[in-house]
């Protein structure tokens, strides 16, 4: 194995990572997502399971049995997984309004975004005859903002961070006929973010089915998931920690070094905010964990790792060479897994995650290159 073929070659003696005692082996369990989420998504005209692609070359380089990438570069007509959460949450919201006699006209769906969630909300609003207003912080690529506007949404550019955009979106949602559809929660705002998390469960159910088709029936040994505020990671934790006790799946959160709020929160032992910097992984550039995600992350994750811009870039290029379109956020998962499984200190990290030469690894590539 040469330096050019590894994914990624470590630019530092060891990755910035934190492990906590055996999330997979704890007695802590949670309630699974409702089965009707998958049924709802399957009823949508554009629904199809996204590919789970096996990459034997990475398995050889990393010294594990099999490596799979869940490729979310095309999901419900959009280049990222976010449409799963937005569609289910808006479906629940509008059904509730109708049940209580509040469906007197179109609503304005308000949200803040680093790109993919805002476009998903805007697309859902357009398809259902609703309106959307999306707050976009600094650092979001102009193409991403233009794609949101092309869905018919009003776009408000914020001179500030993602957390500031969320604050302004929440204020704007107090207007008559407006409702906040945000994929992060805080005390007093939890129901809609919980629906969004439920929506992501379809991705995990598909992985189970696809692994079974590949003759893997006990589930993966490791799942690497990119983390912004932690909503997708919450869905992943919920899926794997709602199973009966037995052989557990190790769960690894991957964040940019510029915005490693979950890693820092795990290190301290409570949810904290961090000051974010610039990163090409714009969808992960979040400084505060979601309040409803945090208990799941604290109790259900095995480890977290922070990756550099170079890590993500190299991983994206490598996936492209293997035929998978992966934007900077999607490439975070293979970047993080590669940095944990190889390089200085790898033996200790592999032991902490319970991984060996026969282990099955699943990487969540959450967006395609068209998302940025």
Tab-separated table of C-alpha atoms in Angstrom:
chain	number	residue	atom	x	y	z
A	1	UNK	CA	0.000	0.000	0.000
A	2	UNK	CA	1.463	3.365	-1.001
A	3	UNK	CA	0.729	6.721	0.576
A	4	UNK	CA	-1.190	7.801	-2.506
A	5	UNK	CA	-3.549	4.821	-2.291
A	6	UNK	CA	-4.551	5.158	1.374
A	7	UNK	CA	-7.683	7.056	2.356
A	8	UNK	CA	-6.618	9.465	3.657
A	9	UNK	CA	-2.861	9.655	4.425
A	10	UNK	CA	-2.710	11.176	7.888
A	11	UNK	CA	-1.352	14.741	7.875
A	12	UNK	CA	-0.777	14.571	11.662
A	13	UNK	CA	0.615	11.888	13.995
A	14	UNK	CA	-2.919	10.815	14.985
A	15	UNK	CA	-6.457	12.043	14.345
A	16	UNK	CA	-8.342	14.226	16.799
A	17	UNK	CA	-10.679	11.679	18.277
A	18	UNK	CA	-12.529	10.738	21.451
A	19	UNK	CA	-13.862	7.378	22.521
A	20	UNK	CA	-16.260	6.634	25.324
A	21	UNK	CA	-16.812	3.319	27.074
A	22	UNK	CA	-18.735	0.853	24.878
A	23	UNK	CA	-21.822	2.580	23.535
A	24	UNK	CA	-22.643	-0.616	21.679
A	25	UNK	CA	-22.394	-2.803	24.785
A	26	UNK	CA	-24.301	-0.634	27.244
A	27	UNK	CA	-27.745	-1.550	28.530
A	28	UNK	CA	-29.053	1.791	27.207
A	29	UNK	CA	-31.737	1.294	24.599
A	30	UNK	CA	-34.260	3.595	22.895
A	31	UNK	CA	-37.571	3.324	21.053
A	32	UNK	CA	-37.325	2.593	17.305
A	33	UNK	CA	-38.673	4.937	14.632
A	34	UNK	CA	-42.253	4.285	13.471
A	35	UNK	CA	-42.570	1.694	10.697
A	36	UNK	CA	-44.930	3.962	8.779
A	37	UNK	CA	-42.050	6.317	7.925
A	38	UNK	CA	-40.704	3.892	5.331
A	39	UNK	CA	-44.242	3.218	4.086
A	40	UNK	CA	-44.749	6.949	3.557
A	41	UNK	CA	-41.522	7.376	1.617
A	42	UNK	CA	-42.249	4.299	-0.500
A	43	UNK	CA	-45.534	5.930	-1.539
A	44	UNK	CA	-43.768	8.966	-3.036
A	45	UNK	CA	-43.493	8.986	-6.852
A	46	UNK	CA	-39.706	9.487	-6.914
A	47	UNK	CA	-38.845	7.024	-4.150
A	48	UNK	CA	-36.232	4.346	-4.708
A	49	UNK	CA	-33.624	2.971	-2.284
A	50	UNK	CA	-30.254	4.638	-2.760
A	51	UNK	CA	-27.301	2.362	-3.597
A	52	UNK	CA	-25.185	0.564	-1.021
A	53	UNK	CA	-21.960	0.058	-2.945
A	54	UNK	CA	-19.238	-2.332	-1.846
A	55	UNK	CA	-15.630	-1.112	-2.128
A	56	UNK	CA	-13.255	-4.080	-1.772
A	57	UNK	CA	-10.186	-1.909	-2.345
A	58	UNK	CA	-10.904	0.125	0.784
A	59	UNK	CA	-11.494	-3.053	2.793
A	60	UNK	CA	-8.045	-4.253	1.762
A	61	UNK	CA	-6.370	-0.963	2.609
A	62	UNK	CA	-8.083	-0.665	5.969
A	63	UNK	CA	-7.583	-4.293	6.988
A	64	UNK	CA	-11.265	-5.138	7.445
A	65	UNK	CA	-13.573	-7.676	5.864
A	66	UNK	CA	-15.953	-5.565	3.776
A	67	UNK	CA	-16.612	-1.842	3.240
A	68	UNK	CA	-19.864	-0.405	1.881
A	69	UNK	CA	-20.830	3.182	1.021
A	70	UNK	CA	-24.444	4.311	1.291
A	71	UNK	CA	-24.601	6.688	-1.667
A	72	UNK	CA	-27.063	9.558	-1.063
A	73	UNK	CA	-26.063	11.546	-4.160
A	74	UNK	CA	-29.605	11.172	-5.549
A	75	UNK	CA	-32.465	10.978	-3.057
A	76	UNK	CA	-36.046	11.821	-4.042
A	77	UNK	CA	-34.743	13.963	-6.886
A	78	UNK	CA	-32.238	15.901	-4.759
A	79	UNK	CA	-28.479	15.413	-4.291
A	80	UNK	CA	-28.586	14.646	-0.547
A	81	UNK	CA	-30.418	12.592	2.088
A	82	UNK	CA	-32.190	15.576	3.658
A	83	UNK	CA	-35.403	15.117	1.656
A	84	UNK	CA	-36.216	12.095	3.823
A	85	UNK	CA	-36.568	14.228	6.940
A	86	UNK	CA	-38.173	17.274	5.345
A	87	UNK	CA	-40.831	15.302	3.478
A	88	UNK	CA	-41.906	13.275	6.513
A	89	UNK	CA	-41.937	16.288	8.868
A	90	UNK	CA	-43.989	18.453	6.498
A	91	UNK	CA	-46.356	15.531	5.876
A	92	UNK	CA	-46.919	15.204	9.634
A	93	UNK	CA	-47.258	18.958	10.054
A	94	UNK	CA	-49.876	19.399	7.329
A	95	UNK	CA	-51.802	16.301	8.453
A	96	UNK	CA	-51.982	17.703	11.961
A	97	UNK	CA	-53.150	21.088	10.726
A	98	UNK	CA	-55.898	19.410	8.701
A	99	UNK	CA	-56.954	17.261	11.657
A	100	UNK	CA	-57.359	20.344	13.821
A	101	UNK	CA	-59.088	22.394	11.148
A	102	UNK	CA	-56.186	24.754	10.602
A	103	UNK	CA	-55.689	24.069	6.873
A	104	UNK	CA	-57.268	27.326	5.713
A	105	UNK	CA	-54.580	28.123	3.169
A	106	UNK	CA	-50.907	27.760	2.299
A	107	UNK	CA	-48.343	28.075	5.058
A	108	UNK	CA	-44.826	29.440	4.837
A	109	UNK	CA	-42.247	26.867	5.854
A	110	UNK	CA	-39.331	28.719	7.441
A	111	UNK	CA	-35.902	27.226	8.052
A	112	UNK	CA	-32.182	27.913	8.299
A	113	UNK	CA	-29.725	25.815	6.370
A	114	UNK	CA	-26.163	25.156	5.363
A	115	UNK	CA	-27.573	24.012	2.017
A	116	UNK	CA	-29.208	20.603	1.708
A	117	UNK	CA	-31.924	20.857	4.367
A	118	UNK	CA	-33.101	24.220	3.051
A	119	UNK	CA	-33.367	22.917	-0.478
A	120	UNK	CA	-35.282	19.877	0.753
A	121	UNK	CA	-37.770	22.068	2.620
A	122	UNK	CA	-38.113	24.348	-0.415
A	123	UNK	CA	-38.688	21.388	-2.758
A	124	UNK	CA	-41.265	19.867	-0.409
A	125	UNK	CA	-43.081	23.203	-0.137
A	126	UNK	CA	-43.171	23.612	-3.912
A	127	UNK	CA	-44.512	20.101	-4.507
A	128	UNK	CA	-47.254	20.563	-1.905
A	129	UNK	CA	-48.315	24.058	-2.936
A	130	UNK	CA	-46.849	25.741	0.145
A	131	UNK	CA	-44.370	28.616	0.478
A	132	UNK	CA	-40.841	28.526	1.876
A	133	UNK	CA	-38.406	31.045	3.329
A	134	UNK	CA	-34.836	29.920	3.900
A	135	UNK	CA	-32.116	31.660	5.932
A	136	UNK	CA	-28.594	30.976	4.662
A	137	UNK	CA	-25.482	31.741	6.775
A	138	UNK	CA	-22.031	32.753	5.647
A	139	UNK	CA	-19.965	30.026	4.057
A	140	UNK	CA	-22.729	28.413	2.002
A	141	UNK	CA	-21.678	28.084	-1.632
A	142	UNK	CA	-23.555	30.465	-3.965
A	143	UNK	CA	-24.625	27.470	-6.079
A	144	UNK	CA	-26.361	25.950	-3.065
A	145	UNK	CA	-28.212	29.189	-2.328
A	146	UNK	CA	-29.180	29.514	-5.991
A	147	UNK	CA	-30.538	25.954	-5.985
A	148	UNK	CA	-32.773	26.818	-3.032
A	149	UNK	CA	-34.071	29.926	-4.816
A	150	UNK	CA	-34.700	27.844	-7.939
A	151	UNK	CA	-37.174	25.767	-5.912
A	152	UNK	CA	-39.248	28.932	-5.480
A	153	UNK	CA	-38.195	29.749	-1.933
A	154	UNK	CA	-37.372	33.178	-0.611
A	155	UNK	CA	-33.703	33.203	0.408
A	156	UNK	CA	-32.395	35.469	3.170
A	157	UNK	CA	-28.608	35.736	3.425
A	158	UNK	CA	-27.296	36.065	6.984
A	159	UNK	CA	-24.053	37.794	7.905
A	160	UNK	CA	-23.105	35.290	10.541
A	161	UNK	CA	-22.917	31.632	11.508
A	162	UNK	CA	-25.380	28.779	11.151
A	163	UNK	CA	-26.499	29.281	14.756
A	164	UNK	CA	-27.285	32.923	13.971
A	165	UNK	CA	-29.283	31.881	10.908
A	166	UNK	CA	-31.302	29.469	13.066
A	167	UNK	CA	-32.055	32.264	15.532
A	168	UNK	CA	-33.285	34.577	12.791
A	169	UNK	CA	-35.380	31.839	11.183
A	170	UNK	CA	-37.046	31.115	14.516
A	171	UNK	CA	-37.914	34.807	14.895
A	172	UNK	CA	-39.338	34.960	11.364
A	173	UNK	CA	-41.524	31.901	11.961
A	174	UNK	CA	-43.576	33.909	14.464
A	175	UNK	CA	-45.242	35.720	11.529
A	176	UNK	CA	-48.869	34.809	10.733
A	177	UNK	CA	-49.130	31.708	8.554
A	178	UNK	CA	-45.493	30.718	9.117
A	179	UNK	CA	-44.079	27.609	10.786
A	180	UNK	CA	-40.488	26.689	11.575
A	181	UNK	CA	-39.243	23.430	10.010
A	182	UNK	CA	-35.770	23.207	11.538
A	183	UNK	CA	-33.555	20.145	11.719
A	184	UNK	CA	-32.118	21.058	15.097
A	185	UNK	CA	-33.939	21.238	18.417
A	186	UNK	CA	-33.713	23.286	21.596
A	187	UNK	CA	-35.835	23.336	24.747
A	188	UNK	CA	-39.380	24.216	23.708
A	189	UNK	CA	-38.820	23.392	20.038
A	190	UNK	CA	-38.604	19.632	19.717
A	191	UNK	CA	-41.604	18.072	17.955
A	192	UNK	CA	-40.799	18.980	14.319
A	193	UNK	CA	-37.069	18.199	14.678
A	194	UNK	CA	-38.106	14.806	16.080
A	195	UNK	CA	-40.221	14.176	12.967
A	196	UNK	CA	-37.231	15.074	10.794
A	197	UNK	CA	-35.095	12.540	12.657
A	198	UNK	CA	-37.803	9.913	12.161
A	199	UNK	CA	-37.702	10.623	8.442
A	200	UNK	CA	-34.035	9.689	8.267
A	201	UNK	CA	-34.820	6.188	9.554
A	202	UNK	CA	-35.700	5.052	6.025
A	203	UNK	CA	-32.011	5.264	5.129
A	204	UNK	CA	-31.113	2.836	7.934
A	205	UNK	CA	-33.897	0.393	7.060
A	206	UNK	CA	-32.608	0.306	3.484
A	207	UNK	CA	-29.098	-0.512	4.732
A	208	UNK	CA	-30.449	-3.506	6.671
A	209	UNK	CA	-32.185	-4.812	3.571
A	210	UNK	CA	-29.193	-4.221	1.322
A	211	UNK	CA	-26.731	-5.867	3.707
A	212	UNK	CA	-29.041	-8.881	3.982
A	213	UNK	CA	-29.015	-9.112	0.176
A	214	UNK	CA	-25.195	-9.202	0.454
A	215	UNK	CA	-25.491	-12.113	2.930
A	216	UNK	CA	-24.794	-9.942	5.980
A	217	UNK	CA	-27.664	-10.564	8.383
A	218	UNK	CA	-26.308	-9.397	11.739
A	219	UNK	CA	-25.715	-5.822	10.643
A	220	UNK	CA	-22.451	-3.892	10.247
A	221	UNK	CA	-19.656	-3.792	12.802
A	222	UNK	CA	-19.054	-0.064	12.275
A	223	UNK	CA	-21.129	2.790	10.856
A	224	UNK	CA	-19.414	6.132	10.219
A	225	UNK	CA	-21.838	9.064	10.053
A	226	UNK	CA	-21.125	12.744	9.294
A	227	UNK	CA	-22.367	15.073	12.034
A	228	UNK	CA	-23.535	18.680	11.987
A	229	UNK	CA	-26.091	19.246	14.764
A	230	UNK	CA	-26.429	15.479	15.115
A	231	UNK	CA	-29.906	14.749	13.734
A	232	UNK	CA	-28.794	12.065	11.272
A	233	UNK	CA	-26.533	10.594	13.938
A	234	UNK	CA	-29.532	10.538	16.285
A	235	UNK	CA	-31.461	8.545	13.681
A	236	UNK	CA	-28.547	6.123	13.294
A	237	UNK	CA	-28.183	5.705	17.060
A	238	UNK	CA	-31.936	5.162	17.359
A	239	UNK	CA	-31.867	2.466	14.702
A	240	UNK	CA	-28.985	0.470	16.138
A	241	UNK	CA	-29.640	1.055	19.842
A	242	UNK	CA	-33.328	0.095	19.633
A	243	UNK	CA	-32.380	-3.479	18.789
A	244	UNK	CA	-32.350	-6.258	21.402
A	245	UNK	CA	-29.106	-6.613	23.292
A	246	UNK	CA	-26.549	-8.700	21.477
A	247	UNK	CA	-23.672	-8.091	19.128
A	248	UNK	CA	-23.632	-4.331	18.783
A	249	UNK	CA	-22.651	-2.010	15.975
A	250	UNK	CA	-19.958	0.545	16.748
A	251	UNK	CA	-21.059	4.062	15.807
A	252	UNK	CA	-18.509	6.728	14.829
A	253	UNK	CA	-19.406	10.428	14.493
A	254	UNK	CA	-17.305	12.404	12.001
A	255	UNK	CA	-17.046	16.217	12.093
A	256	UNK	CA	-14.851	18.895	10.520
A	257	UNK	CA	-12.087	20.173	12.782
A	258	UNK	CA	-13.580	23.626	12.261
A	259	UNK	CA	-16.892	22.629	13.902
A	260	UNK	CA	-16.431	19.623	16.174
A	261	UNK	CA	-19.216	20.410	18.648
A	262	UNK	CA	-20.213	16.786	19.299
A	263	UNK	CA	-16.637	15.622	19.881
A	264	UNK	CA	-16.100	18.466	22.337
A	265	UNK	CA	-19.431	17.770	24.040
A	266	UNK	CA	-18.544	14.093	24.446
A	267	UNK	CA	-15.153	15.038	25.822
A	268	UNK	CA	-16.675	17.366	28.432
A	269	UNK	CA	-19.680	15.157	29.154
A	270	UNK	CA	-22.392	17.696	28.396
A	271	UNK	CA	-23.686	19.510	25.338
A	272	UNK	CA	-21.643	22.631	24.615
A	273	UNK	CA	-21.372	25.158	21.804
A	274	UNK	CA	-18.116	25.754	19.961
A	275	UNK	CA	-17.014	28.621	17.776
A	276	UNK	CA	-16.997	27.434	14.183
A	277	UNK	CA	-14.523	28.291	11.447
A	278	UNK	CA	-14.472	28.016	7.688
A	279	UNK	CA	-14.878	24.606	6.096
A	280	UNK	CA	-15.800	23.155	2.722
A	281	UNK	CA	-17.990	20.748	4.700
A	282	UNK	CA	-20.599	23.489	4.915
A	283	UNK	CA	-23.472	21.218	5.922
A	284	UNK	CA	-21.493	20.119	8.983
A	285	UNK	CA	-20.455	23.630	10.010
A	286	UNK	CA	-22.629	23.720	13.130
A	287	UNK	CA	-21.565	24.850	16.565
A	288	UNK	CA	-24.257	23.403	18.840
A	289	UNK	CA	-25.682	19.856	19.096
A	290	UNK	CA	-29.440	19.483	18.749
A	291	UNK	CA	-31.015	19.197	22.203
A	292	UNK	CA	-32.987	16.071	21.311
A	293	UNK	CA	-29.987	14.476	19.602
A	294	UNK	CA	-27.565	14.986	22.470
A	295	UNK	CA	-28.905	12.278	24.865
A	296	UNK	CA	-28.736	9.727	22.034
A	297	UNK	CA	-25.228	10.793	21.045
A	298	UNK	CA	-23.981	10.769	24.624
A	299	UNK	CA	-25.418	7.331	25.367
A	300	UNK	CA	-25.229	5.644	21.980
A	301	UNK	CA	-22.060	6.732	20.179
A	302	UNK	CA	-18.824	4.829	20.604
A	303	UNK	CA	-16.505	7.530	19.334
A	304	UNK	CA	-16.138	10.796	17.458
A	305	UNK	CA	-13.357	11.993	15.179
A	306	UNK	CA	-12.576	15.366	13.608
A	307	UNK	CA	-11.225	15.520	10.055
A	308	UNK	CA	-9.334	18.212	8.187
A	309	UNK	CA	-10.221	19.885	4.906
A	310	UNK	CA	-7.461	17.874	3.236
A	311	UNK	CA	-8.898	14.648	4.666
A	312	UNK	CA	-12.314	15.341	3.167
A	313	UNK	CA	-10.892	16.459	-0.167
A	314	UNK	CA	-8.762	13.343	-0.549
A	315	UNK	CA	-11.623	11.079	0.444
A	316	UNK	CA	-13.960	12.735	-2.067
A	317	UNK	CA	-11.400	12.307	-4.831
A	318	UNK	CA	-10.881	8.681	-3.919
A	319	UNK	CA	-14.607	7.948	-3.958
A	320	UNK	CA	-14.880	9.677	-7.331
A	321	UNK	CA	-12.163	7.393	-8.672
A	322	UNK	CA	-14.250	4.457	-7.438
A	323	UNK	CA	-17.355	5.744	-9.207
A	324	UNK	CA	-19.171	7.436	-6.304
A	325	UNK	CA	-20.175	11.097	-6.350
A	326	UNK	CA	-19.568	12.484	-2.875
A	327	UNK	CA	-19.501	16.121	-1.814
A	328	UNK	CA	-17.348	17.387	1.069
A	329	UNK	CA	-19.882	16.418	3.754
A	330	UNK	CA	-20.437	12.972	2.296
A	331	UNK	CA	-16.700	12.408	2.048
A	332	UNK	CA	-16.325	13.129	5.765
A	333	UNK	CA	-17.409	9.582	6.674
A	334	UNK	CA	-14.718	7.740	4.677
A	335	UNK	CA	-12.186	10.375	5.719
A	336	UNK	CA	-13.006	9.778	9.375
A	337	UNK	CA	-13.111	6.003	9.126
A	338	UNK	CA	-9.825	5.932	7.233
A	339	UNK	CA	-8.089	8.113	9.811
A	340	UNK	CA	-9.334	5.897	12.652
A	341	UNK	CA	-8.537	2.550	11.039
A	342	UNK	CA	-5.046	3.398	9.766
A	343	UNK	CA	-1.960	5.337	10.828
A	344	UNK	CA	-0.302	5.873	14.211
A	345	UNK	CA	-2.372	4.493	17.089
A	346	UNK	CA	-4.730	2.568	14.789
A	347	UNK	CA	-4.433	-0.668	16.775
A	348	UNK	CA	-5.732	1.025	19.922
A	349	UNK	CA	-8.561	2.728	18.048
A	350	UNK	CA	-9.599	-0.496	16.322
A	351	UNK	CA	-9.629	-2.287	19.670
A	352	UNK	CA	-11.772	0.457	21.198
A	353	UNK	CA	-14.305	-0.023	18.386
A	354	UNK	CA	-14.143	-3.823	18.491
A	355	UNK	CA	-12.945	-4.120	14.900
A	356	UNK	CA	-10.898	-6.874	13.300
A	357	UNK	CA	-9.923	-8.294	9.944
A	358	UNK	CA	-13.426	-9.663	9.245
A	359	UNK	CA	-15.385	-6.551	10.270
A	360	UNK	CA	-18.056	-4.962	8.073
A	361	UNK	CA	-17.902	-1.162	7.762
A	362	UNK	CA	-20.667	1.099	6.410
A	363	UNK	CA	-19.920	4.702	5.415
A	364	UNK	CA	-22.743	7.211	5.022
A	365	UNK	CA	-21.995	9.465	2.056
A	366	UNK	CA	-24.741	11.973	2.695
A	367	UNK	CA	-24.487	14.133	-0.427
A	368	UNK	CA	-23.250	14.141	-3.999
A	369	UNK	CA	-21.015	16.703	-5.631
A	370	UNK	CA	-24.083	18.440	-7.056
A	371	UNK	CA	-25.078	19.469	-3.529
A	372	UNK	CA	-22.325	22.083	-3.256
